[in-house]
């Protein structure tokens, strides 16, 4: 039985003030992080490619994002003469607003006790947290499609069409990869998902739901239009894709949206599969808010809030680094490969995995194995490891993402007869004489 601690609920006025402070802090942190991510990506790409990267503006180049921001603010705005002006200006805003709003339901630290009451470290602890993120993230495609259509440019329009087809395709797999979490946790609120990994199941979901994690990561790469899924802005084919005609701050808003989506996706990976703000191998941070001002589990403290916030930031930054590492390591897929992977590989795999996990949970219940015991987690982990191994084996057999030309293999036991080389026809006497005379 977990202990219960009554800290006290916030008054309506204190709740409004605390919510406003959290909104300002989260928005500021996201914008500063996005600016620093541009510098980090350039430095990481320089390290991978054995060069220096930006190091002139400020110490170690730390002021380069500030210089880029000033440049984009002062740069002249350009607008195509035949563009649909209203939608051309509206598209960047439609892209950036959902990207900034999706972080609102992600818990980023343990609850904070204050003299005015208990403050939950989440902007809005909605009971439909994951569904809220899926709904808002799907709105980002409208901005991209609108930008491509309103530019009245064939390259931008093709980029918008590619982005819409790709994001719709992988949203299905992304949503299906989360269903095993709902089945295992029994809740779609992200704070409850973190608590299930702390005190309920007692195991981070990356182990018992490993294949869901792999599918979620692949789909998240495609949803954020990052390499190897950046078909919407393929430089070698579409100039720069849907934002070809944009410049100055409108151009920057698309990249702010991209890096914000990358940050949100990384935070979701850490929250859904790697315990969120949970610190591994210790129990002093295992707590959950069960009522306004009431905490179940460990007793909240200011130092626990700061420490768990730092752990959550470290996990999120790790996955952001994976995003950048993959971008500068893997080549871009062909468009047919992207569609094949989304519809013919990830979608049936996610459906099959839902059936496997559901069957495993039913069998464990019939055997009388209680939820939360180490045997329960070990059994799910074993099933997940086997399913993940089969999935990776199929992916690695060159049958899913093959090259432009794959030689056909002869069936076992059948002898392949190579055609005999044919002799070149003899030159005629007249041709020979003509060749000698010339």
Coordinates of C-alpha atoms in Angstrom, one line a residue, residues 90-407:
X90 CA -1.1 31.8 -43.1
X91 CA 0.8 28.5 -43.8
X92 CA 3.8 29.1 -41.5
X93 CA 1.5 30.0 -38.6
X94 CA -0.6 26.9 -39.1
X95 CA 2.6 24.9 -39.0
X96 CA 4.2 26.4 -35.9
X97 CA 1.1 26.7 -33.6
X98 CA 0.4 22.9 -33.3
X99 CA 4.1 22.3 -32.8
X100 CA 4.3 24.6 -29.8
X101 CA 1.0 23.4 -28.3
X102 CA 1.6 19.7 -28.2
X103 CA 4.2 20.0 -25.4
X104 CA 1.4 21.2 -23.0
X105 CA 0.3 17.7 -21.9
X106 CA 3.8 16.2 -21.3
X107 CA 4.9 16.0 -17.6
X108 CA 8.5 17.1 -17.2
X109 CA 9.2 16.8 -13.5
X110 CA 7.8 15.5 -10.2
X111 CA 5.1 17.7 -8.5
X112 CA 6.4 20.8 -6.8
X113 CA 5.3 21.6 -3.2
X114 CA 4.9 25.3 -2.5
X115 CA 3.5 27.3 0.4
X116 CA 0.4 28.0 -1.7
X117 CA -0.2 24.3 -2.6
X118 CA 1.0 21.5 -4.8
X119 CA 2.0 22.5 -8.4
X120 CA 2.0 19.7 -11.0
X121 CA 4.9 20.0 -13.5
X122 CA 2.7 19.8 -16.6
X123 CA 1.0 22.7 -18.3
X124 CA -2.3 20.9 -18.8
X125 CA -2.8 17.4 -17.3
X126 CA -5.6 16.4 -19.7
X127 CA -7.3 13.0 -19.3
X128 CA -6.8 12.5 -23.1
X129 CA -3.2 13.5 -23.2
X130 CA -1.9 11.1 -25.9
X131 CA -5.0 11.6 -28.0
X132 CA -4.5 15.4 -27.7
X133 CA -1.0 15.1 -29.1
X134 CA -2.1 12.9 -32.0
X135 CA -4.9 15.2 -32.9
X136 CA -2.7 18.4 -32.8
X137 CA 0.3 16.8 -34.6
X138 CA -2.0 15.8 -37.5
X139 CA -2.8 19.5 -38.0
X140 CA 0.7 20.3 -39.0
X141 CA 0.3 18.8 -42.4
X142 CA -2.2 21.4 -43.3
X143 CA 0.4 24.2 -43.0
X144 CA 2.8 22.2 -45.3
X145 CA 0.2 21.5 -47.9
X146 CA -1.1 25.0 -47.8
X147 CA 2.4 26.4 -48.3
X148 CA 3.0 24.2 -51.3
X149 CA -0.3 25.0 -52.9
X150 CA -0.3 28.8 -52.2
X151 CA 3.2 29.3 -53.6
X152 CA 2.0 28.5 -57.1
X153 CA 5.3 26.7 -57.7
X154 CA 5.4 23.1 -59.1
X155 CA 8.3 22.1 -56.9
X156 CA 6.7 23.5 -53.8
X157 CA 3.4 21.8 -54.7
X158 CA 5.1 18.5 -55.2
X159 CA 6.8 18.9 -51.8
X160 CA 3.4 19.6 -50.2
X161 CA 1.8 16.5 -51.8
X162 CA 4.7 14.3 -50.7
X163 CA 4.5 15.6 -47.2
X164 CA 0.7 15.0 -47.0
X165 CA 1.0 11.5 -48.3
X166 CA 3.9 10.6 -46.0
X167 CA 2.5 12.1 -42.8
X168 CA -0.9 10.5 -43.3
X169 CA 0.7 7.2 -44.0
X170 CA 2.8 7.1 -40.9
X171 CA 0.2 8.6 -38.6
X172 CA -1.6 5.3 -38.8
X173 CA 1.4 3.3 -37.7
X174 CA 2.2 5.9 -35.0
X175 CA -1.2 5.6 -33.5
X176 CA -1.3 1.8 -33.7
X177 CA 2.1 1.6 -31.9
X178 CA 0.5 3.4 -28.9
X179 CA -2.4 0.9 -28.5
X180 CA -0.2 -1.7 -26.6
X181 CA 0.5 1.1 -24.1
X182 CA -3.2 1.7 -23.6
X183 CA -3.7 -2.0 -23.2
X184 CA -1.0 -2.4 -20.6
X185 CA -1.4 0.9 -18.6
X186 CA -5.2 1.3 -19.0
X187 CA -5.0 5.0 -19.3
X188 CA -4.1 7.7 -21.9
X189 CA -3.0 10.4 -19.5
X190 CA 0.7 10.8 -19.7
X191 CA 1.1 11.3 -15.9
X192 CA -0.5 7.9 -15.4
X193 CA 1.8 6.4 -18.0
X194 CA 4.8 7.6 -16.0
X195 CA 3.3 6.3 -12.8
X196 CA 2.7 2.9 -14.4
X197 CA 6.4 2.7 -15.2
X198 CA 7.3 3.7 -11.6
X199 CA 5.0 1.9 -9.3
X200 CA 2.4 0.0 -11.4
X201 CA 4.4 -2.3 -13.7
X202 CA 7.7 -1.2 -12.2
X203 CA 9.4 -1.4 -15.5
X204 CA 10.1 1.1 -18.3
X205 CA 7.9 0.2 -21.3
X206 CA 10.8 0.1 -23.7
X207 CA 11.4 -3.4 -22.4
X208 CA 7.9 -5.1 -22.4
X209 CA 6.8 -3.1 -25.5
X210 CA 10.1 -2.9 -27.4
X211 CA 8.6 -3.4 -30.9
X212 CA 6.1 -0.6 -30.2
X213 CA 9.1 1.6 -29.4
X214 CA 10.8 0.7 -32.7
X215 CA 7.7 1.4 -34.7
X216 CA 7.1 4.7 -32.8
X217 CA 10.6 5.9 -33.5
X218 CA 10.5 5.1 -37.2
X219 CA 7.0 6.8 -37.5
X220 CA 8.2 9.8 -35.5
X221 CA 11.1 10.3 -37.9
X222 CA 8.7 10.3 -40.8
X223 CA 6.2 12.5 -39.1
X224 CA 8.8 15.2 -38.4
X225 CA 10.1 15.0 -42.1
X226 CA 13.6 14.3 -41.0
X227 CA 16.2 12.2 -42.8
X228 CA 15.9 9.6 -44.1
X229 CA 12.2 10.7 -44.6
X230 CA 12.7 14.3 -45.8
X231 CA 11.1 13.6 -49.2
X232 CA 9.0 16.8 -48.9
X233 CA 12.1 19.0 -49.2
X234 CA 14.5 16.8 -51.2
X235 CA 17.1 19.3 -52.5
X236 CA 18.2 17.2 -55.4
X237 CA 14.6 16.9 -56.7
X238 CA 12.5 19.8 -55.5
X239 CA 14.9 22.7 -54.9
X240 CA 13.8 22.9 -51.2
X241 CA 10.3 21.6 -51.5
X242 CA 7.2 23.2 -50.0
X243 CA 9.1 26.2 -48.6
X244 CA 11.0 27.1 -51.8
X245 CA 9.3 30.5 -52.2
X246 CA 9.6 31.5 -48.6
X247 CA 12.3 33.8 -47.1
X248 CA 13.1 35.7 -43.9
X249 CA 11.0 34.9 -40.8
X250 CA 8.3 32.9 -42.7
X251 CA 11.1 30.6 -43.8
X252 CA 12.4 30.4 -40.2
X253 CA 8.9 29.5 -38.9
X254 CA 8.9 26.3 -40.8
X255 CA 12.2 25.3 -39.2
X256 CA 11.0 26.4 -35.7
X257 CA 8.0 24.0 -36.3
X258 CA 10.3 21.2 -37.4
X259 CA 12.6 21.4 -34.5
X260 CA 9.7 21.9 -32.1
X261 CA 8.1 18.7 -33.4
X262 CA 11.5 17.0 -33.0
X263 CA 11.7 18.1 -29.4
X264 CA 8.1 17.0 -28.7
X265 CA 8.7 13.6 -30.4
X266 CA 11.8 13.1 -28.3
X267 CA 10.0 14.0 -25.1
X268 CA 7.3 11.5 -26.0
X269 CA 9.8 8.8 -26.5
X270 CA 11.2 9.5 -23.1
X271 CA 7.8 9.7 -21.5
X272 CA 6.0 6.8 -23.1
X273 CA 8.9 4.2 -23.2
X274 CA 11.7 5.4 -20.9
X275 CA 10.0 6.4 -17.7
X276 CA 9.5 10.1 -18.3
X277 CA 11.1 12.0 -15.4
X278 CA 11.6 8.7 -13.4
X279 CA 15.1 8.2 -12.0
X280 CA 16.2 4.6 -12.6
X281 CA 17.0 2.2 -9.7
X282 CA 15.7 4.5 -6.9
X283 CA 12.3 4.8 -5.3
X284 CA 12.4 8.3 -3.7
X285 CA 10.9 9.9 -6.8
X286 CA 8.0 7.4 -7.4
X287 CA 4.9 9.6 -6.9
X288 CA 1.6 10.5 -8.6
X289 CA -1.0 13.1 -8.0
X290 CA -4.3 11.3 -7.2
X291 CA -6.4 14.4 -6.2
X292 CA -5.8 18.1 -6.1
X293 CA -3.0 18.6 -3.5
X294 CA -2.8 14.9 -2.7
X295 CA 0.2 12.7 -3.7
X296 CA 0.5 9.0 -3.5
X297 CA 3.9 7.4 -3.2
X298 CA 7.0 9.2 -2.1
X299 CA 6.8 12.6 -0.4
X300 CA 7.3 15.5 -2.9
X301 CA 10.2 18.0 -2.4
X302 CA 11.8 20.9 -4.2
X303 CA 15.1 19.1 -4.8
X304 CA 13.2 16.0 -6.2
X305 CA 11.4 18.3 -8.7
X306 CA 14.7 19.8 -9.8
X307 CA 16.4 16.4 -10.1
X308 CA 13.6 14.7 -12.0
X309 CA 13.4 17.7 -14.3
X310 CA 17.1 17.3 -15.1
X311 CA 16.7 13.6 -15.7
X312 CA 13.8 14.2 -18.1
X313 CA 15.8 16.8 -20.0
X314 CA 18.7 14.4 -20.3
X315 CA 16.5 11.7 -21.7
X316 CA 14.9 14.1 -24.2
X317 CA 18.2 15.5 -25.3
X318 CA 19.5 12.0 -25.9
X319 CA 16.8 11.3 -28.4
X320 CA 17.3 14.7 -30.0
X321 CA 20.9 13.7 -30.5
X322 CA 19.7 10.5 -32.1
X323 CA 17.7 12.5 -34.5
X324 CA 20.7 14.6 -35.5
X325 CA 23.0 11.6 -35.7
X326 CA 20.6 9.7 -38.0
X327 CA 20.2 12.7 -40.3
X328 CA 23.9 13.0 -41.0
X329 CA 24.5 9.2 -41.2
X330 CA 21.7 7.7 -43.4
X331 CA 20.9 8.5 -47.0
X332 CA 17.4 9.6 -48.2
X333 CA 14.9 6.9 -49.1
X334 CA 13.2 6.8 -52.5
X335 CA 9.6 7.7 -52.4
X336 CA 8.3 4.3 -53.3
X337 CA 10.5 2.9 -50.4
X338 CA 8.9 5.3 -47.9
X339 CA 5.4 4.3 -49.0
X340 CA 6.2 0.6 -49.0
X341 CA 7.7 0.8 -45.5
X342 CA 4.7 2.7 -44.1
X343 CA 1.8 0.7 -45.6
X344 CA 3.3 -2.8 -46.2
X345 CA 5.7 -3.2 -43.3
X346 CA 4.9 -0.9 -40.3
X347 CA 1.1 -1.1 -40.5
X348 CA 0.7 -4.9 -40.6
X349 CA 3.5 -5.2 -38.1
X350 CA 1.8 -2.9 -35.7
X351 CA -1.5 -4.7 -36.1
X352 CA 0.1 -8.1 -35.5
X353 CA 1.9 -6.8 -32.5
X354 CA -1.3 -5.6 -30.9
X355 CA -2.7 -9.1 -31.3
X356 CA 0.4 -10.6 -29.8
X357 CA 0.4 -8.3 -26.8
X358 CA -3.3 -8.8 -26.2
X359 CA -2.9 -12.5 -26.4
X360 CA 0.0 -12.4 -23.9
X361 CA -1.9 -10.3 -21.4
X362 CA -4.9 -12.6 -21.6
X363 CA -2.7 -15.7 -21.1
X364 CA -1.0 -14.1 -18.1
X365 CA -4.3 -13.3 -16.6
X366 CA -5.6 -16.8 -17.1
X367 CA -2.5 -18.2 -15.5
X368 CA -3.1 -16.0 -12.4
X369 CA 0.1 -14.0 -12.8
X370 CA -0.5 -10.6 -11.1
X371 CA 0.1 -7.3 -12.9
X372 CA 3.1 -5.6 -11.6
X373 CA 5.1 -8.6 -10.5
X374 CA 8.6 -9.3 -12.0
X375 CA 7.3 -12.5 -13.7
X376 CA 4.6 -10.5 -15.5
X377 CA 7.2 -8.0 -16.8
X378 CA 9.7 -10.7 -17.7
X379 CA 7.1 -12.6 -19.7
X380 CA 6.1 -9.5 -21.7
X381 CA 9.8 -8.6 -22.2
X382 CA 10.5 -12.1 -23.6
X383 CA 7.6 -11.9 -26.0
X384 CA 8.6 -8.4 -27.0
X385 CA 12.3 -9.4 -27.6
X386 CA 11.2 -12.3 -29.8
X387 CA 8.8 -10.1 -31.8
X388 CA 11.4 -7.4 -32.2
X389 CA 14.0 -9.9 -33.4
X390 CA 11.7 -11.3 -36.0
X391 CA 10.9 -7.8 -37.2
X392 CA 14.5 -6.8 -37.5
X393 CA 15.4 -10.0 -39.2
X394 CA 12.7 -9.4 -41.9
X395 CA 13.9 -5.7 -42.3
X396 CA 17.5 -6.8 -42.7
X397 CA 16.8 -9.4 -45.4
X398 CA 16.9 -6.7 -48.2
X399 CA 13.2 -7.4 -49.0
X400 CA 11.9 -4.2 -47.5
X401 CA 14.3 -1.4 -48.3
X402 CA 16.2 -2.7 -51.3
X403 CA 18.2 -0.9 -53.9
X404 CA 17.1 0.2 -57.3
X405 CA 18.2 -3.2 -58.7
X406 CA 17.9 -6.4 -56.8
X407 CA 19.2 -9.5 -58.7

